[in-house]
Coordinates of C-alpha atoms in Angstrom, one line a residue:
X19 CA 25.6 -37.8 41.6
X20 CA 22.6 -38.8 39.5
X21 CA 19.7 -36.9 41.0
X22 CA 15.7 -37.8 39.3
X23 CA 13.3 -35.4 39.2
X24 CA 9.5 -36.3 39.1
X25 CA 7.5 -33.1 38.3
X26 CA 7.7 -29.9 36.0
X27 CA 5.0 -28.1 37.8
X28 CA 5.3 -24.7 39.8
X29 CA 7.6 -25.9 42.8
X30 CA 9.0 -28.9 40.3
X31 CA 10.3 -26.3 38.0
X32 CA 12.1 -24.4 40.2
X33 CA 13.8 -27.5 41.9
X34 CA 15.4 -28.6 38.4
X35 CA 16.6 -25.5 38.4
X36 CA 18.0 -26.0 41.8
X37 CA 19.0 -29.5 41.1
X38 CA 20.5 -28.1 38.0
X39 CA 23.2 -25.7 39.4
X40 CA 24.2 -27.8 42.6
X41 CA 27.7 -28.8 42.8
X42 CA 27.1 -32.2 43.9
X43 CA 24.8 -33.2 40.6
X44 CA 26.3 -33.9 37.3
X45 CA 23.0 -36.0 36.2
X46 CA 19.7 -34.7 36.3
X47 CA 16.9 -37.0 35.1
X48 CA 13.5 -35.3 34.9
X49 CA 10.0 -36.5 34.2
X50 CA 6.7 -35.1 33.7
X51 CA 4.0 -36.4 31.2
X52 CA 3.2 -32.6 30.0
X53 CA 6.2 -30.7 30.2
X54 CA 9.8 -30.4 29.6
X55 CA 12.5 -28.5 31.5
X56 CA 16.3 -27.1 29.8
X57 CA 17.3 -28.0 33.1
X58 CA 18.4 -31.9 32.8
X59 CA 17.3 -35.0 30.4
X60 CA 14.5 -36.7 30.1
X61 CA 14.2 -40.4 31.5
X62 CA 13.4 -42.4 34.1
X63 CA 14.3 -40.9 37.5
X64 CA 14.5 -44.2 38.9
X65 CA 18.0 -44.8 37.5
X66 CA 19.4 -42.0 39.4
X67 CA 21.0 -42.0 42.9
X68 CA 18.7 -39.9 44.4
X69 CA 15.2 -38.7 43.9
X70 CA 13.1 -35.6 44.4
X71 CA 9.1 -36.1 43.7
X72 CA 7.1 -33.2 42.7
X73 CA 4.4 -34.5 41.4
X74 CA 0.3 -34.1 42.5
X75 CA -0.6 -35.2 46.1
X76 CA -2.2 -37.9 44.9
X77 CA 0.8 -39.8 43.4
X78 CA 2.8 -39.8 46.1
X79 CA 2.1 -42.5 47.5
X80 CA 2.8 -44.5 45.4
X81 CA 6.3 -43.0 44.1
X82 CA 7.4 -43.0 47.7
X83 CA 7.1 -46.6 48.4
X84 CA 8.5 -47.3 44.9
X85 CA 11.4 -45.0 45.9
X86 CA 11.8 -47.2 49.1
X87 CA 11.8 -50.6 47.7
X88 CA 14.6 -49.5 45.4
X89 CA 16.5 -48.1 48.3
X90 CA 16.4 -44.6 47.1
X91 CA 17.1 -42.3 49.1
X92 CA 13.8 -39.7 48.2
X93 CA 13.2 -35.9 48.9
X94 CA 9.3 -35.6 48.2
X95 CA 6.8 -32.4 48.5
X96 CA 4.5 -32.8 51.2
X97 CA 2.0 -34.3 51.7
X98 CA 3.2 -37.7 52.3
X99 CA -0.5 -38.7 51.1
X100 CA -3.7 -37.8 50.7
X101 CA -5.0 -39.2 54.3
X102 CA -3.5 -41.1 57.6
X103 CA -4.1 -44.0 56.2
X104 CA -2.3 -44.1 53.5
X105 CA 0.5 -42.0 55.2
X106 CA 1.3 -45.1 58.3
X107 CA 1.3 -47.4 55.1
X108 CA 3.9 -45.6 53.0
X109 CA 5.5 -45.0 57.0
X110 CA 5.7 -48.7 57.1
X111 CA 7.2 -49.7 53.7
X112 CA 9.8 -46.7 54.4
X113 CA 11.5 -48.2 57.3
X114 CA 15.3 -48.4 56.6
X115 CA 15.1 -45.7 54.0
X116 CA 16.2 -41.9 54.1
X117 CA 12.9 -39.8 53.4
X118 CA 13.0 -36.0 53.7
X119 CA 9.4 -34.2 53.5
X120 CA 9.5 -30.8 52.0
X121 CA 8.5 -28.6 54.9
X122 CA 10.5 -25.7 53.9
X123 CA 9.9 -23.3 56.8
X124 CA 12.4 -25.2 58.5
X125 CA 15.1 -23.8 56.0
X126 CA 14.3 -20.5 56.5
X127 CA 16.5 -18.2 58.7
X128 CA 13.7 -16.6 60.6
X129 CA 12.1 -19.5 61.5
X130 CA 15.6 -21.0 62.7
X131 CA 16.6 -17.8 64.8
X132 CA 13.7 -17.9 66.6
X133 CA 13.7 -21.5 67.6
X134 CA 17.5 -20.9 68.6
X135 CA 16.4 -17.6 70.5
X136 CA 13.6 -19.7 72.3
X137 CA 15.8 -22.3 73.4
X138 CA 18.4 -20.6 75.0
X139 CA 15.9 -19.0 76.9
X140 CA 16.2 -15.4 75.4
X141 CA 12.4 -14.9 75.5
X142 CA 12.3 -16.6 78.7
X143 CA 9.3 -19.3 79.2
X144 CA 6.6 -19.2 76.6
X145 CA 3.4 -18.0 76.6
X146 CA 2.0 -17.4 73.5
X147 CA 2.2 -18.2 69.8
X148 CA 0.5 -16.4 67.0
X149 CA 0.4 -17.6 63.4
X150 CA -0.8 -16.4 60.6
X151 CA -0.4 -17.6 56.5
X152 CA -2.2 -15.8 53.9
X153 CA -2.5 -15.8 50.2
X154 CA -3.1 -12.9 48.3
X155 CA -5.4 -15.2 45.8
X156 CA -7.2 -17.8 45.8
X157 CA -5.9 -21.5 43.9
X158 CA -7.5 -22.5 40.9
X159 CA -11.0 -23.7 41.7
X160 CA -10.0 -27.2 40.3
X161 CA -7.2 -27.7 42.8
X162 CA -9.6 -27.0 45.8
X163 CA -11.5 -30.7 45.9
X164 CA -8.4 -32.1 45.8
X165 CA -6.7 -30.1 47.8
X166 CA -7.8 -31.7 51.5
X167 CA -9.2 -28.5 52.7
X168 CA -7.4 -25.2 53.8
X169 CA -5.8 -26.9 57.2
X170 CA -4.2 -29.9 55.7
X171 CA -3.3 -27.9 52.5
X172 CA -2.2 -25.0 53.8
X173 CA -2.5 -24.9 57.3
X174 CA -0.2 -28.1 57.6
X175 CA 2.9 -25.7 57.0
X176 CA 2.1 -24.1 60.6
X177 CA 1.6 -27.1 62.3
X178 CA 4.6 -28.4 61.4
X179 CA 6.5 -25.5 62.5
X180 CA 4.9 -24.7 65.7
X181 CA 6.4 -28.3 66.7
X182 CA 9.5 -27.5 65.2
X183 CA 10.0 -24.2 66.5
X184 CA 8.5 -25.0 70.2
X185 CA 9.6 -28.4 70.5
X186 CA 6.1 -29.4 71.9
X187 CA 3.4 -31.2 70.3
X188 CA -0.5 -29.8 70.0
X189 CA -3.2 -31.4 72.3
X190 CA -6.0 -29.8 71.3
X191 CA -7.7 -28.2 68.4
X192 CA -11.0 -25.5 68.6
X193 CA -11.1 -24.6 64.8
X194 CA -13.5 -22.6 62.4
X195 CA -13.9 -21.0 59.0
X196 CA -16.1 -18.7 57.0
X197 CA -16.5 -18.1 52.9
X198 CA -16.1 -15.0 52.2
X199 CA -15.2 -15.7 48.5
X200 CA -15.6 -17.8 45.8
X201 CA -18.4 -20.4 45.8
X202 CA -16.3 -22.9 44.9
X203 CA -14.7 -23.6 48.0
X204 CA -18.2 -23.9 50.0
X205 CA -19.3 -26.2 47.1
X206 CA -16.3 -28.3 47.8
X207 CA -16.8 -28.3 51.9
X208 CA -13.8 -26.6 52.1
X209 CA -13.4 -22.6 53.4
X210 CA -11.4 -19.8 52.3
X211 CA -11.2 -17.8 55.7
X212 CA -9.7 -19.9 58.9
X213 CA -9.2 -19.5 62.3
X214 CA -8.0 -21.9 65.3
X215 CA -7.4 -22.1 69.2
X216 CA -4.4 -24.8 69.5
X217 CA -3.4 -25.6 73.3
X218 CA -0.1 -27.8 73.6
X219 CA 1.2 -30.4 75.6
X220 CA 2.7 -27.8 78.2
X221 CA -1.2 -25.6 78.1
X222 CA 0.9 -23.1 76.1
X223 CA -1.9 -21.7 73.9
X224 CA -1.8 -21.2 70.1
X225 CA -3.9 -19.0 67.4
X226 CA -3.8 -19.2 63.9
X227 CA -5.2 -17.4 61.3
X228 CA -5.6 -17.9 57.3
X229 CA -7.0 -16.9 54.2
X230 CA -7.2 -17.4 50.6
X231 CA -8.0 -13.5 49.9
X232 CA -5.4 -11.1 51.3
X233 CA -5.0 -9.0 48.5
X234 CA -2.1 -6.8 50.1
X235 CA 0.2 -9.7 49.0
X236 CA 1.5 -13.2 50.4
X237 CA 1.7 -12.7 54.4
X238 CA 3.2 -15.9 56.6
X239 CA 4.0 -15.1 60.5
X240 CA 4.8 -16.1 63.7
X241 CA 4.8 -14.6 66.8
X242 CA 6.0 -16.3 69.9
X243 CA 5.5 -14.2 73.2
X244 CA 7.6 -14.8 76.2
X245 CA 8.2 -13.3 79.9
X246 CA 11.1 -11.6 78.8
X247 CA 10.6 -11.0 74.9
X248 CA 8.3 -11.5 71.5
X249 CA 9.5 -12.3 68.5
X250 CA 8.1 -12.4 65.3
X251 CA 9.1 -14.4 62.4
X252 CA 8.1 -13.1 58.5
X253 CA 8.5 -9.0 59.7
X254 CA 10.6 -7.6 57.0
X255 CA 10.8 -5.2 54.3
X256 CA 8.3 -6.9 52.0
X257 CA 5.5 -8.1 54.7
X258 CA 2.3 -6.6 53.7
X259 CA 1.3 -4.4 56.3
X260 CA 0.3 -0.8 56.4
X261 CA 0.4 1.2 59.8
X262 CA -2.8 3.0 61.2
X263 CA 0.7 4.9 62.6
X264 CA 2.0 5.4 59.5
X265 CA 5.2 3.3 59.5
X266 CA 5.0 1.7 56.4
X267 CA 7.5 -1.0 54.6
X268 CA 9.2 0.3 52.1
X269 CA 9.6 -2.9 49.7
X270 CA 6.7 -4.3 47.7
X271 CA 5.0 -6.9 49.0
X272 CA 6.0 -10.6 48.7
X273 CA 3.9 -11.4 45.8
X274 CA 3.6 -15.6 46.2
X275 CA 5.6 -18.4 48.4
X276 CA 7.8 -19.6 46.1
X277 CA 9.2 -15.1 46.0
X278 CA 9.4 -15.1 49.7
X279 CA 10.5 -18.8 51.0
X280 CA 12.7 -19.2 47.6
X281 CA 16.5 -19.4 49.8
X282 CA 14.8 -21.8 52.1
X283 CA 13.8 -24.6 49.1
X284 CA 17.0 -23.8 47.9
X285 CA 18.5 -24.9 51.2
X286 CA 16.4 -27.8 51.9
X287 CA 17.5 -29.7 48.7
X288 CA 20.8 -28.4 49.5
X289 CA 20.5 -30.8 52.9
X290 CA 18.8 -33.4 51.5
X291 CA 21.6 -33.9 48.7
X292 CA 25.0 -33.7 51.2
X293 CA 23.0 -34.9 54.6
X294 CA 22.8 -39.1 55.5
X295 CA 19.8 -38.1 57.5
X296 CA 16.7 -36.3 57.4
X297 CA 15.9 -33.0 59.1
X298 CA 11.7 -33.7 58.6
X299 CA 10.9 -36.8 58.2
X300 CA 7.5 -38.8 57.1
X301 CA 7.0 -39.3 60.9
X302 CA 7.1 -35.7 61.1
X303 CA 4.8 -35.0 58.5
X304 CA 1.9 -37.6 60.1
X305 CA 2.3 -35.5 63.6
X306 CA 1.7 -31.9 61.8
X307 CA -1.2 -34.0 59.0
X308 CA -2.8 -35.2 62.7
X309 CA -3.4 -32.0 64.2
X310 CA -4.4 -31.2 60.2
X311 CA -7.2 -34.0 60.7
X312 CA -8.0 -32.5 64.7
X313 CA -8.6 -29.3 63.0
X314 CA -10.7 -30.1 60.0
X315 CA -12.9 -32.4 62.9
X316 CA -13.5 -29.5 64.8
X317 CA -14.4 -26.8 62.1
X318 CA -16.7 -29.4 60.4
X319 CA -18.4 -30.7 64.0
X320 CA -17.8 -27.4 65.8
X321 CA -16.4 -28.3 68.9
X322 CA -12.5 -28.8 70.9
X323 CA -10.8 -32.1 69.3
X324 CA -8.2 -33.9 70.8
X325 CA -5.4 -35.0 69.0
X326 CA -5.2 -38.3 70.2
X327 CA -8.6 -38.6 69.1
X328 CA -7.5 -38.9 65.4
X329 CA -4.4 -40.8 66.1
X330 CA -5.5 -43.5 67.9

């Protein structure tokens, strides 16, 4: 098949490269107003049977309904868009299309064994969830105002996955944050140190934890605690952890997310290329970006916010 490519950045580099060696794909169309890839030709994606949009939050949008009123079926990076808004709109002109959101934790094996483990009841009924992402440094400070803030930037990841995994949704939100960093991210309202209390539908309760400054390396977890067992996704060889106990892991530490969730992007455009449906869709990606908005209420106005409160 013909498969278009829109963006050469980070993440759109490595899905030429992807795109590029896939069985299925004999055409790859790429774009990008600055750079060029060996992988494919340049053109315009639009031609192509299928599209994959890497390309800044702020353009997708735009691409996505374009995508749909061609009847393209369309893989795209999340977010869907900048803000709810704009997210129920490209919602409505999708109706009818395939649309498969990058959530990429989804892909991974960890992620899958343990939402298979808690299923079938091997941890026995839930009590607690733990989760934690942390990058080892900080973005570029121009990247930060337009970034939405650390929970629907980066944050957004483990809201989508604590649905996925626990098959509830979140009801309420108590989040913070500190800077402990850079002054760029207080000058743009934003916070480079997080912390939340999530309660969900079933009053199973939730805490997260992030940060732009974990200088042992890239660290993403997440711990679910039943009657009968915890398990933990993202302990391995490579997690950046040193024990008070002295167990220590013996690999170096994953150094960014693309090093340490690279087989799962591999796998998600792998599904999106031989699948007629979508495994995350853009309704999906509205849930986890509402619990996004609960959080970023409460941290700015200090107090609990419901859910429903911002998707009303």
């Amino acid at each position: 098949m013909r498969v278009g490519l829109l963006g050469l950045g980070r993440i759109g580099a490595f899905h030429a490269e992807t795109l590029a060696a896939h069985p299925l794909v004999d055409d790859l169309i790429v774009w990008d107003p600055v750079r060029s890839s060996p992988h494919g030709r340049q053109g315009d994606p639009f031609e192509a049977d299928a599209l994959v949009i890497a390309t800044p939050t702020s353009t997708h949008a735009d691409l996505l309904i374009k995508a749909c009123r061609r009847g393209i079926p369309v893989f795209c990076e999340k977010p869907v868009a900048p803000t709810v808004e704009e997210t129920i709109k490209v919602l409505k002109a999708s109706e009818g299309n395939r649309v498969q959101i990058g959530f990429q934790r989804r892909f991974d094996p960890g992620y899958g064994a343990a939402a298979k483990a808690l299923r079938a009841g091997e941890l026995g009924e839930l009590h607690r969830v733990h989760l934690l992402s942390a990058d080892p440094a900080p973005p570029p400070a121009g990247y930060i105002p337009m970034s939405g803030g650390i929970y629907r930037d980066c944050h957004i990841h483990d809201f989508d996955i604590l649905r996925w995994v626990t098959g509830r949704e979140v009801a309420t939100v108590y989040a913070t944050g500190a800077n402990r960093g850079a002054d760029f991210f207080r000058e743009a309202g934003d916070v480079d140190t997080s912390a939340a209390l999530l309660t969900l539908d079933d009053g199973t309760l939730v805490t997260l934890q992030g940060s732009r400054y974990n200088g042992a390396g890239y660290d993403v977890r997440m711990e679910l605690a039943g009657t009968r067992r915890t398990q933990v996704v993202g302990l391995d060889p490579r997690t950046p952890l040193t024990s008070a106990e002295g167990l220590q892991p013996p690999g170096e530490p994953w150094p960014d997310f693309v090093s340490r969730f690279r087989a799962a992007y591999v796998a998600e455009i792998d599904g999106f290329l031989r699948s007629d449906t979508s495994p995350c869709t853009i309704e999906d990606a509205l849930a986890a970006l509402y619990v996004a908005e609960a959080a970023e209420r409460s941290r700015r106005e200090g107090r609990p916010v419901a859910v429903e409160e911002v998707s009303r």
